Every structure is written in C-alpha cells, then in structure tokens.
C-alpha cells in the first residue's frame, strides 16, 4: 500500500507540474534568425569579417565570423528589433539598424564594407549631369548586384524593417539589365542647351563584367536651321578579383550648334570629339590601393587637335583609422577610377591659337591624410597646380556672330561660342598655384551625407576688366589673385520620399573668374547648385519608375563680372555661369 501511495503521489506531482507549465509552453514563440553575405564595395566576399547582432537592453551582443564565401548566420534570437553590424580589419564598419525579427522567420541582411578610401564615393564630390542616373544606377549596377532578391517587409507603422524569407533561400548570380529613357529641356550649360532625349541601358553579366550604353540627341534652340547634337557613349568594365577592376568608356560627340574662331580670318561651325577613357584599379591586400588610367581624345573644330590626359592615384591605409593618399591628374574630368561610373563625357574646350589647336590642360598633384572620426571622415590635403591653358567661362551673345569670331581669331583669341545657351569659352594664360584643403564629412542619417570643405589657393581675377574692352582685351587683363573658398554640401537619399539630392553652396571671392583648387570635386558647383531626382507616383495612371529631374548651377547668379564690350555686347565672365535644366525620366 505504501508503494502504491508513493507511486500515486509521484504521478499527481508530475501531472500538476505539467499543468502549471502548459500555459508557458502555449505562450512560447519560435526563435528568429538572421543570415546574409558580407562583401566589399567591389562585390568581393569578405571571409573572417565579424558580424554582431545587438538589441536594446542586452549588454553582450551575439556575434559570429563569416566563412570563406562571406556568409554568416546567427540563429535562436528572440523576436524583436535588432541592429546588425559588420566589421573587419582595415575596413569601415557598416550596420543595418531597426531590423525587425519575426517569430520563426529568417532575416537576410547583406552588408557592404568599405575602406576610408572608398568613402569618397559616398560624399557629394562627383561631377554629374541631371540626366544621369542616381546613385542606384551607376553603370556598375552595384546596388542591383548586391541587394537580396527578396521583398522588404513593413511593420505596423509602414516603415521598412527587414527582409523576410525562408532559411532555404539562396543567392544566385544572374544577368541583370536596367534601362532608362529621359527627356530634358532648358539651359544645361555649354553644349547642352535646348531639348534632349536620352536612352541608356546597363547590363551586368554573370561573370562579373558590365556594359553600359548611352545615347543623347539634342535639339538646340539657336542658331536656327542647325541639325541636332549627338552624343554616344559605350562603357565596359570587369572585376578582376582581389578588389581589382578595369573600365573603359568610348564616346563620340557632335555639336553643330557650337561656333569657333580660327587663327586667321576663318571661323568654323560645329565641333566633333572622339574620346576613349580607360582606368584600372589594383588592390595590394587590404593596405594599398592604386588607380591608374588615361583619356585620349581627338577634336575637330576650325582645326584638329589630339592629346592624352593620364592620372595616377594611390592610397595606403596603415591602420583602420588612417589613410595616406597621393594623386596626380591632368584632366579635371578624369582623376580616378570612380570618375568612370558616369559614362557621359564632357565636351573638351578646344580653341585655335595661332596655327594650331589648344585644349584645356594642367597638372595637379596632391598629398592627403585622412582619419576616421566615428562614422565620418576628416581629411587634410596639400596640392599644387600647374595650369597650362585654363578655360574661362562667360555668358552673352557675341554681336554680329561670325564676323566677331573672325575678328577674335585675327586678334589671336580662340573662342568657342554656344548660341543655344548664350555662353562661350576661351583659354587664358598659364599660371601656377598651390594651397591646402580641409574637409570633414559626416552621415546625417541612413543614406544621407554632409561635407564641409575649406580651401586656400589662387585663381584668375577679372577685377581689372571694365566697360569698353573687347573680349581680347578683357582676357589680357586677367591676373592671378590669392583667395579662399568654403563649401557646404549634402548628398544622399531621403528615405520616406525617395528624393535623391545633391546640393552644395560653394563660396569664393566674387572677383575671381576661375575656381580656387579647380581639381576639387566641388569646383564646378559654384555658389548655390543642386541636382534633384524625385519619384512620381499616381497609382496606375503613371508608369512605375517615373522621376522628375532638376539640375541647377549657380542658382543666384553670383560671382559674375559683367562688362560692356567695345562691339556693343553685354558680356559676363564667371567662374560658373548659371544653368537650369529640368525633365522627366523613366526606369524600366
């Protein structure tokens, strides 16, 4: 009887305990997990990177290391809101915040690591046109290649919180194609006035090679009866592994609306340019990165000219926080490998000088030291420029058109005039200048960066230019003057509205007609300038991928040096004449 009682008591105790635990079992939620791939900005998987998953109220984050393919996985996480961070030696850490993990679901988060040298691509330091794709459409199609092939899931507030899929999902490498059509109108600057129709297509192949094609046909408003302008570019790139890559862009530009003066009494109508730019990026481990390339060109206006503009760039990162750099460039448009992200090439400034043609040319050298400050970067640069033939910009229609161009040619001043935008270009005398540049950049939020820059140096001044001078006399009155410039710039994407923004205010003394430190990326964005791309949605009434574009340079028309020329024309010399261009584009 005693044995039976003990057995019965034990059974009752076990049954009671099970009944007490039953509600807790019923309330148990399946665990969540996070997985993904860590790559560098070139798309190369990073083995041995540290990945941490953190949440509020937990002191010790869950962490793991990526395998040889850059993959990581952290399971058995309590559902909730997390932050995922990846870091590695000689890389800037990156993170994904506000990641909502759901019960029984896997969140796929792919992260991209960049060195301090790579962070220059995050700053508003790029020379781009309004009809070019935004940051999610570089001809490398980087974002399309790196994003997971899954949908963003929204929480109850409508905010994107994570990417949800089953644990069996895998990434596959496939061909990716994207195309864009655009229509713009307005004064887009020298050689880009009137209306323009643009078609571009980018394709990334499974083997890592990339192809971009672009065609722009423009109809100038002036002079009447002139045929359309044509620009065609084809770019090809290929990743070589270990962070190395090569790119080549071949372009043709024909602008029949541009007028040019000759060395004698002749003047020409139209300018044609062929250009081929090629660059290679070489990575020596995680410490040294080298970029080398050149652009060769052939231009025909009144006469013909050929030339080459090489560049060399090197960066050494001895520690995670410090980077030492050196750069040599001869063209302001091609100073590094990233400049070939945009296949559109600028029209060369080529004018007649005596019996031969001259082009804008110079030699820029700089050494820099940069340091990581939290999520931002601080950089100090010392530079020296030897400007052989700096281009000076101006606005105004030269009176009597071709006769004035002939007289300018007879006087030895070669001028390019674009009647469609009422602007002109001529080459000034050589000068040398040097100075320092200080730059600090800091993220303002997800996808949005700000930079503050200060430069010292010298530029050409037009203070001695006065009324009653001919354009030739005005050009002879230009002289070298020292000065300073300051720039505040913002670049990125506003998450909620989808607006892509690049805005800058660059101040320098108003008497200067060329830029201080002209090889800096902000130098062509004088005073208040901006480029905006705004997605337009209206249900099914408008096609998906539709965007409005706006590109403005020197919005307030500051820094002008006006004078009444001896031939009766009102002309203006300016570091950067005002331009305004707007349009629509659709991506499909």
XYZ file of C-alpha atoms in Angstrom:
588
model
C 0.000 0.000 0.000
C 2.870 2.340 0.804
C 4.428 1.711 -2.559
C 1.154 2.323 -4.353
C 0.625 5.569 -2.456
C 4.097 6.819 -3.335
C 3.550 5.967 -6.973
C 0.208 7.769 -6.975
C 1.742 10.822 -5.270
C 4.548 10.972 -7.770
C 2.055 10.777 -10.620
C -0.011 13.589 -9.137
C 3.078 15.798 -8.670
C 4.207 15.243 -12.270
C 0.711 15.901 -13.604
C 0.405 19.090 -11.547
C 3.801 20.322 -12.745
C 2.865 19.636 -16.363
C -0.409 21.504 -15.931
C 1.440 24.526 -14.494
C 3.961 24.585 -17.359
C 1.340 24.088 -20.070
C 0.408 27.811 -20.353
C 4.098 28.752 -20.644
C 4.553 26.205 -23.434
C 1.469 27.553 -25.174
C 2.916 31.082 -24.989
C 6.357 30.077 -26.374
C 7.312 31.891 -29.615
C 9.514 30.267 -32.253
C 13.027 31.744 -32.402
C 14.138 34.120 -35.178
C 17.419 34.196 -37.091
C 19.478 36.467 -39.334
C 21.776 35.496 -42.205
C 23.453 37.131 -45.193
C 26.677 37.865 -47.055
C 29.384 40.462 -46.317
C 31.164 41.988 -49.339
C 33.393 44.949 -50.127
C 32.341 47.763 -52.473
C 33.627 45.792 -55.470
C 31.340 42.872 -54.634
C 34.104 40.561 -53.351
C 33.008 38.317 -50.452
C 34.884 39.040 -47.216
C 35.924 35.984 -45.200
C 36.597 36.376 -41.471
C 34.513 39.546 -41.028
C 32.990 39.993 -37.560
C 29.170 40.196 -37.573
C 27.338 41.276 -34.418
C 23.604 41.307 -33.687
C 22.650 43.804 -30.990
C 19.421 44.831 -29.289
C 18.495 47.304 -26.582
C 18.835 46.088 -23.018
C 21.341 43.330 -23.828
C 24.958 44.063 -22.910
C 26.614 41.186 -24.784
C 25.740 41.061 -28.499
C 25.532 37.777 -30.393
C 28.457 37.541 -32.819
C 29.968 35.277 -35.446
C 32.533 35.331 -38.271
C 31.863 34.978 -41.984
C 33.014 31.865 -43.812
C 35.225 31.692 -46.915
C 32.272 32.771 -49.069
C 31.467 35.766 -46.863
C 28.328 34.136 -45.446
C 27.183 34.341 -41.835
C 24.254 33.023 -39.811
C 23.061 33.702 -36.248
C 20.070 31.685 -35.016
C 17.993 31.306 -31.840
C 17.249 35.018 -31.459
C 14.297 36.329 -29.516
C 11.877 38.105 -31.889
C 12.179 41.890 -31.694
C 14.061 44.886 -33.107
C 17.811 44.485 -33.687
C 20.844 46.138 -35.278
C 23.302 44.091 -37.372
C 26.886 45.349 -37.696
C 29.802 44.026 -39.761
C 33.449 44.999 -39.249
C 36.838 43.815 -40.450
C 40.454 44.892 -40.300
C 41.209 47.976 -42.464
C 37.508 48.469 -43.277
C 34.935 50.994 -42.068
C 32.253 49.175 -40.105
C 28.746 49.163 -41.540
C 25.404 48.387 -39.952
C 21.710 47.845 -40.584
C 19.514 49.392 -37.896
C 15.861 48.880 -36.936
C 15.755 45.304 -38.200
C 12.507 43.683 -37.049
C 12.885 39.931 -36.483
C 9.636 37.965 -36.695
C 8.924 34.657 -34.933
C 10.036 31.657 -36.944
C 11.440 33.801 -39.773
C 14.924 34.343 -41.181
C 16.010 37.923 -41.978
C 18.505 38.183 -44.847
C 20.798 41.183 -44.420
C 23.676 41.651 -46.879
C 26.261 44.195 -45.753
C 28.939 46.069 -47.722
C 32.265 47.067 -46.155
C 34.305 49.994 -47.462
C 37.750 51.382 -46.699
C 38.250 55.047 -45.921
C 39.492 55.426 -49.474
C 36.165 54.127 -50.734
C 34.154 56.575 -48.630
C 34.921 59.373 -51.093
C 32.211 57.818 -53.267
C 29.656 58.496 -50.507
C 30.288 62.232 -50.481
C 28.718 64.833 -52.784
C 32.004 65.028 -54.650
C 31.007 63.919 -58.102
C 30.700 65.843 -61.348
C 27.369 64.654 -62.720
C 24.655 65.851 -65.049
C 20.932 65.919 -64.319
C 20.101 63.315 -66.955
C 22.482 60.802 -65.418
C 21.125 58.038 -63.219
C 21.257 58.491 -59.493
C 23.443 56.579 -57.068
C 21.365 53.415 -57.555
C 22.241 53.467 -61.251
C 25.945 53.680 -61.720
C 26.979 51.812 -64.794
C 28.414 49.199 -62.465
C 24.812 48.486 -61.355
C 26.283 47.884 -57.925
C 23.077 48.156 -55.943
C 21.213 45.783 -58.239
C 24.019 43.265 -57.940
C 24.287 43.406 -54.149
C 20.723 43.653 -52.938
C 18.963 40.429 -51.838
C 16.357 39.112 -54.247
C 13.593 39.462 -51.643
C 10.937 41.976 -50.625
C 11.148 44.459 -47.774
C 8.586 43.779 -45.059
C 6.841 46.715 -43.358
C 5.919 46.889 -39.715
C 2.678 48.328 -38.385
C 3.958 51.896 -38.883
C 4.666 51.357 -42.567
C 8.418 51.596 -42.085
C 10.612 49.033 -43.813
C 12.139 46.938 -41.074
C 13.775 43.916 -42.630
C 13.883 41.290 -45.324
C 11.981 38.091 -44.630
C 12.298 34.728 -46.332
C 12.697 31.059 -45.525
C 16.011 29.593 -44.425
C 16.302 27.643 -47.664
C 16.652 30.802 -49.814
C 19.967 31.111 -51.659
C 21.510 33.866 -53.773
C 22.151 33.152 -57.417
C 24.266 35.065 -59.905
C 22.329 36.033 -62.997
C 22.399 38.642 -65.730
C 20.891 41.957 -64.666
C 19.566 44.550 -67.102
C 18.246 48.040 -66.473
C 17.242 50.765 -68.946
C 16.303 54.413 -68.659
C 14.687 56.915 -71.001
C 14.721 60.646 -70.232
C 13.612 63.953 -71.693
C 15.097 67.260 -70.517
C 14.782 70.877 -71.563
C 16.422 74.163 -70.632
C 19.882 75.631 -70.374
C 22.020 72.715 -69.281
C 25.287 74.585 -69.733
C 27.811 74.890 -72.538
C 26.993 72.377 -75.287
C 23.857 71.155 -73.554
C 21.046 73.597 -74.261
C 17.621 73.096 -75.831
C 15.718 69.826 -75.556
C 17.392 66.448 -75.151
C 16.130 62.883 -75.499
C 18.239 60.268 -73.770
C 18.253 56.485 -73.750
C 20.618 54.439 -71.570
C 20.931 50.731 -70.882
C 23.106 48.915 -68.382
C 23.764 45.210 -68.190
C 25.721 43.149 -65.677
C 26.673 39.629 -66.711
C 27.040 36.578 -64.533
C 30.824 36.521 -64.967
C 31.173 39.942 -63.304
C 31.608 42.026 -66.452
C 29.417 45.085 -67.043
C 28.253 47.026 -70.092
C 26.624 50.463 -70.307
C 25.385 52.255 -73.427
C 24.047 55.807 -73.615
C 22.696 57.981 -76.448
C 21.679 61.650 -76.212
C 20.084 63.542 -79.121
C 19.598 67.276 -78.588
C 17.694 69.947 -80.499
C 19.265 73.374 -79.880
C 17.053 76.459 -79.866
C 19.727 78.598 -81.558
C 21.011 79.083 -84.191
C 18.018 78.305 -86.415
C 18.359 75.594 -89.017
C 21.196 73.764 -87.274
C 20.919 69.994 -87.023
C 20.656 68.051 -83.754
C 23.578 67.387 -81.462
C 24.535 63.756 -80.862
C 26.369 62.072 -78.010
C 27.008 58.327 -77.881
C 28.944 56.515 -75.138
C 29.710 52.858 -74.567
C 31.348 51.648 -71.347
C 32.702 48.237 -70.390
C 34.046 47.069 -67.040
C 35.216 43.863 -65.450
C 36.120 42.837 -61.911
C 39.448 41.036 -61.716
C 39.233 39.669 -58.165
C 41.116 40.694 -55.013
C 39.492 44.139 -55.281
C 40.935 44.874 -58.739
C 38.886 46.038 -61.743
C 39.203 47.645 -65.185
C 36.870 50.025 -67.050
C 36.832 51.631 -70.493
C 34.496 54.262 -71.954
C 34.443 55.207 -75.646
C 32.437 58.271 -76.704
C 31.520 60.369 -79.727
C 30.165 63.914 -79.506
C 28.915 66.044 -82.379
C 27.688 69.603 -81.713
C 26.869 71.515 -84.916
C 25.476 74.441 -82.909
C 28.872 75.403 -81.440
C 30.778 78.173 -83.271
C 34.550 78.589 -83.110
C 37.062 81.276 -84.069
C 40.126 80.472 -86.151
C 43.707 81.632 -86.064
C 43.134 83.872 -89.075
C 40.010 85.310 -90.634
C 38.192 81.966 -90.825
C 35.645 80.664 -88.373
C 34.063 77.263 -88.070
C 30.626 75.864 -87.389
C 30.380 72.740 -85.290
C 32.733 70.719 -83.124
C 33.294 66.957 -83.123
C 35.121 64.960 -80.453
C 36.182 61.339 -80.061
C 37.295 60.234 -76.586
C 38.442 56.976 -75.013
C 38.942 56.809 -71.246
C 40.370 53.729 -69.561
C 41.289 53.036 -65.943
C 42.446 50.164 -63.776
C 42.105 49.688 -60.043
C 44.650 47.474 -58.290
C 44.380 46.327 -54.667
C 47.501 45.062 -52.869
C 45.894 43.314 -49.960
C 43.818 45.489 -47.647
C 46.530 48.127 -47.214
C 47.342 49.616 -50.639
C 45.030 50.617 -53.472
C 46.322 52.007 -56.779
C 44.355 53.588 -59.624
C 45.904 54.414 -62.974
C 44.357 55.438 -66.273
C 44.241 57.912 -69.131
C 41.916 59.591 -71.583
C 42.919 60.065 -75.219
C 40.924 62.391 -77.458
C 40.697 63.824 -80.958
C 38.783 67.072 -81.521
C 37.918 68.845 -84.765
C 36.625 72.422 -84.950
C 38.380 75.051 -87.111
C 41.399 72.778 -86.896
C 42.135 69.427 -85.314
C 43.775 68.528 -82.020
C 44.783 65.293 -80.319
C 46.026 64.657 -76.826
C 46.088 62.445 -73.751
C 45.316 63.124 -70.079
C 46.770 60.487 -67.721
C 46.153 60.153 -63.991
C 47.608 58.198 -61.083
C 46.207 57.720 -57.608
C 47.425 55.722 -54.621
C 46.124 55.229 -51.094
C 47.843 53.481 -48.203
C 45.910 52.503 -45.095
C 48.439 51.563 -42.383
C 45.757 51.316 -39.695
C 41.993 51.060 -39.614
C 41.551 54.780 -38.918
C 44.276 56.433 -41.018
C 44.750 56.724 -44.783
C 47.597 58.383 -46.713
C 46.985 59.368 -50.331
C 48.711 60.769 -53.411
C 47.052 61.881 -56.641
C 48.319 63.201 -59.979
C 45.828 64.280 -62.646
C 45.958 66.295 -65.855
C 42.219 66.460 -66.604
C 39.608 67.766 -64.181
C 37.048 65.312 -65.561
C 39.105 62.120 -65.097
C 41.019 61.981 -61.831
C 40.237 58.492 -60.584
C 38.612 55.154 -61.242
C 35.246 56.290 -59.833
C 35.008 59.066 -62.447
C 34.128 56.367 -64.980
C 30.976 55.498 -63.023
C 29.318 58.123 -65.213
C 29.884 57.254 -68.853
C 28.854 60.736 -70.023
C 31.968 62.680 -71.032
C 32.169 66.481 -71.081
C 32.807 68.302 -74.348
C 36.525 69.287 -74.473
C 37.326 73.010 -74.603
C 39.496 73.258 -77.723
C 40.277 76.564 -79.410
C 42.557 77.817 -82.163
C 45.790 79.512 -81.100
C 47.878 80.772 -83.981
C 48.424 77.926 -86.421
C 47.442 75.076 -84.091
C 44.690 73.995 -81.704
C 44.984 74.189 -77.933
C 42.972 72.364 -75.278
C 42.426 72.986 -71.572
C 45.302 71.300 -69.795
C 47.058 71.268 -66.470
C 48.885 69.129 -63.945
C 47.517 68.637 -60.455
C 49.438 66.931 -57.645
C 48.344 66.436 -54.063
C 49.142 64.526 -50.892
C 46.452 63.880 -48.309
C 45.968 62.437 -44.845
C 42.519 61.312 -43.713
C 41.249 59.908 -40.455
C 38.049 58.173 -39.500
C 36.052 60.114 -36.887
C 33.209 57.942 -35.678
C 31.102 57.367 -38.781
C 32.626 60.372 -40.568
C 35.963 61.282 -42.146
C 38.337 64.236 -41.750
C 40.929 64.944 -44.446
C 43.799 67.402 -44.915
C 45.254 67.903 -48.407
C 48.169 69.917 -49.757
C 48.076 70.482 -53.524
C 49.928 72.227 -56.358
C 48.511 73.054 -59.799
C 50.353 73.999 -62.970
C 47.594 75.269 -65.272
C 48.875 75.432 -68.853
C 45.633 76.520 -70.512
C 42.804 77.102 -68.012
C 39.357 77.609 -69.520
C 37.424 80.770 -68.635
C 33.635 80.697 -68.931
C 31.335 83.514 -69.892
C 27.761 84.386 -70.829
C 26.414 86.668 -73.509
C 25.877 86.569 -77.272
C 28.767 87.955 -79.275
C 27.374 90.698 -81.539
C 27.243 90.004 -85.291
C 28.101 86.347 -84.731
C 30.612 85.101 -87.296
C 32.284 88.481 -88.071
C 33.137 88.902 -84.381
C 34.520 85.370 -84.247
C 36.684 86.185 -87.260
C 37.998 89.342 -85.617
C 38.724 87.453 -82.404
C 40.619 84.865 -84.411
C 42.628 87.609 -86.142
C 43.464 89.040 -82.716
C 44.798 85.679 -81.580
C 41.975 84.825 -79.151
C 40.416 81.426 -79.766
C 36.791 81.291 -78.610
C 34.073 78.664 -78.596
C 30.528 80.066 -78.602
C 27.288 78.186 -77.919
C 24.396 80.403 -79.103
C 21.877 77.878 -77.785
C 22.877 78.675 -74.191
C 24.305 82.184 -74.823
C 27.651 81.079 -73.388
C 31.265 80.961 -74.523
C 34.654 79.551 -73.516
C 38.211 80.731 -74.126
C 41.620 79.654 -72.844
C 43.601 82.000 -70.612
C 47.319 82.292 -69.908
C 49.180 79.716 -67.853
C 49.690 80.072 -64.115
C 50.752 78.024 -61.088
C 49.062 77.848 -57.709
C 49.120 75.835 -54.532
C 47.294 75.632 -51.262
C 45.587 73.459 -48.693
C 42.179 71.864 -48.387
C 40.378 70.782 -45.216
C 37.332 68.541 -45.480
C 35.090 66.943 -42.856
C 32.209 64.626 -43.737
C 29.552 63.089 -41.520
C 26.415 60.997 -42.114
C 23.170 62.812 -41.336
C 21.125 59.620 -41.380
C 20.592 56.484 -43.443
C 21.822 57.210 -46.969
C 22.422 60.946 -46.358
C 25.846 62.569 -46.024
C 27.083 66.110 -45.399
C 30.523 67.597 -46.046
C 32.196 70.853 -45.047
C 35.235 71.969 -47.033
C 37.698 74.888 -46.872
C 40.398 75.657 -49.457
C 43.180 78.186 -49.923
C 44.921 78.942 -53.215
C 44.927 81.244 -56.242
C 42.783 81.809 -59.311
C 42.351 84.201 -62.232
C 40.737 87.508 -61.295
C 38.694 89.816 -63.508
C 38.774 92.923 -61.303
C 40.606 94.925 -63.987
C 38.009 94.116 -66.637
C 35.881 97.171 -67.427
C 33.435 98.601 -69.950
C 34.629 99.459 -73.442
C 37.012 96.496 -73.660
C 36.931 93.908 -76.380
C 36.874 90.285 -75.311
C 40.528 90.015 -76.337
C 41.450 92.988 -74.141
C 39.411 91.597 -71.267
C 41.238 88.280 -71.464
C 44.573 90.113 -71.376
C 43.514 91.920 -68.183
C 43.105 88.713 -66.174
C 45.717 88.243 -63.458
C 46.477 85.814 -60.623
C 44.957 86.590 -57.221
C 45.022 84.618 -53.990
C 41.810 83.702 -52.275
C 39.851 81.235 -50.190
C 36.763 79.147 -50.740
C 34.314 77.330 -48.483
C 31.753 74.683 -49.364
C 28.889 73.010 -47.562
C 27.361 70.072 -49.427
C 24.731 67.420 -48.860
C 24.218 64.274 -50.866
C 22.058 61.215 -50.497
C 18.533 59.945 -50.452
C 15.572 60.925 -48.290
C 14.179 57.571 -47.203
C 10.488 58.387 -46.846
C 10.056 60.464 -50.016
C 12.647 58.649 -52.125
C 14.138 62.005 -53.165
C 17.729 61.829 -54.408
C 19.547 65.049 -53.632
C 22.941 66.594 -54.346
C 23.193 70.203 -53.179
C 26.139 72.473 -52.457
C 26.886 76.077 -51.666
C 30.450 76.961 -52.634
C 31.600 80.490 -51.860
C 34.727 82.248 -53.099
C 35.570 85.945 -53.789
C 33.260 87.339 -56.463
C 36.104 88.913 -58.436
C 37.611 85.527 -59.310
C 36.533 84.077 -62.669
C 38.125 80.628 -62.230
C 37.921 78.236 -59.299
C 40.274 78.024 -56.349
C 41.631 74.463 -56.205
C 39.983 73.665 -59.592
C 40.640 69.914 -59.342
C 38.444 69.518 -56.268
C 35.149 67.824 -56.979
C 33.102 70.839 -55.815
C 34.883 73.324 -58.082
C 32.250 73.168 -60.849
C 29.397 73.802 -58.385
C 29.913 77.499 -57.701
C 27.665 79.160 -55.160
C 24.211 77.541 -54.810
C 23.904 74.455 -57.026
C 21.772 71.334 -56.782
C 20.569 68.249 -58.603
C 17.297 66.611 -57.541
C 15.556 63.433 -58.669
C 12.025 62.944 -57.333
C 9.994 59.745 -57.853
C 6.470 60.486 -59.127
C 3.666 58.119 -58.111
C -0.016 58.274 -59.042
C -1.356 54.774 -58.750
C -1.673 53.091 -62.121
C -2.118 56.342 -64.017
C 1.652 56.816 -64.390
C 4.276 54.200 -65.258
C 6.443 52.832 -62.424
C 9.973 54.165 -62.241
C 8.931 57.693 -63.310
C 11.058 60.515 -61.874
C 11.216 64.283 -62.216
C 14.704 65.777 -62.566
C 16.056 69.240 -61.812
C 19.633 70.437 -62.219
C 20.658 73.992 -61.276
C 24.126 75.563 -61.187
C 24.767 78.952 -59.548
C 21.074 79.484 -58.890
C 21.553 83.036 -57.550
C 23.839 84.091 -60.448
C 26.650 85.090 -58.073
C 30.268 85.754 -58.908
C 29.564 87.456 -62.250
C 31.994 90.021 -63.730
C 29.853 91.946 -66.272
C 31.173 94.474 -68.786
C 30.008 96.216 -71.939
C 32.332 95.152 -74.741
C 33.576 97.515 -77.438
C 31.411 95.796 -80.064
C 28.219 96.618 -78.166
C 27.710 93.242 -76.472
C 26.954 92.843 -72.787
C 29.222 90.047 -71.644
C 29.864 88.353 -68.321
C 32.892 86.420 -67.081
C 32.062 83.910 -64.353
C 33.640 81.007 -62.562
C 30.452 79.028 -63.171
C 27.599 80.562 -65.208
C 24.054 79.812 -64.123
C 22.310 76.843 -65.744
C 18.809 75.450 -65.303
C 17.556 72.174 -66.743
C 14.522 70.038 -65.880
C 12.862 66.947 -67.275
C 11.348 63.521 -66.775
C 12.913 60.077 -66.793
C 11.565 56.548 -66.513
C 13.491 53.453 -65.465
C 12.366 50.044 -66.655
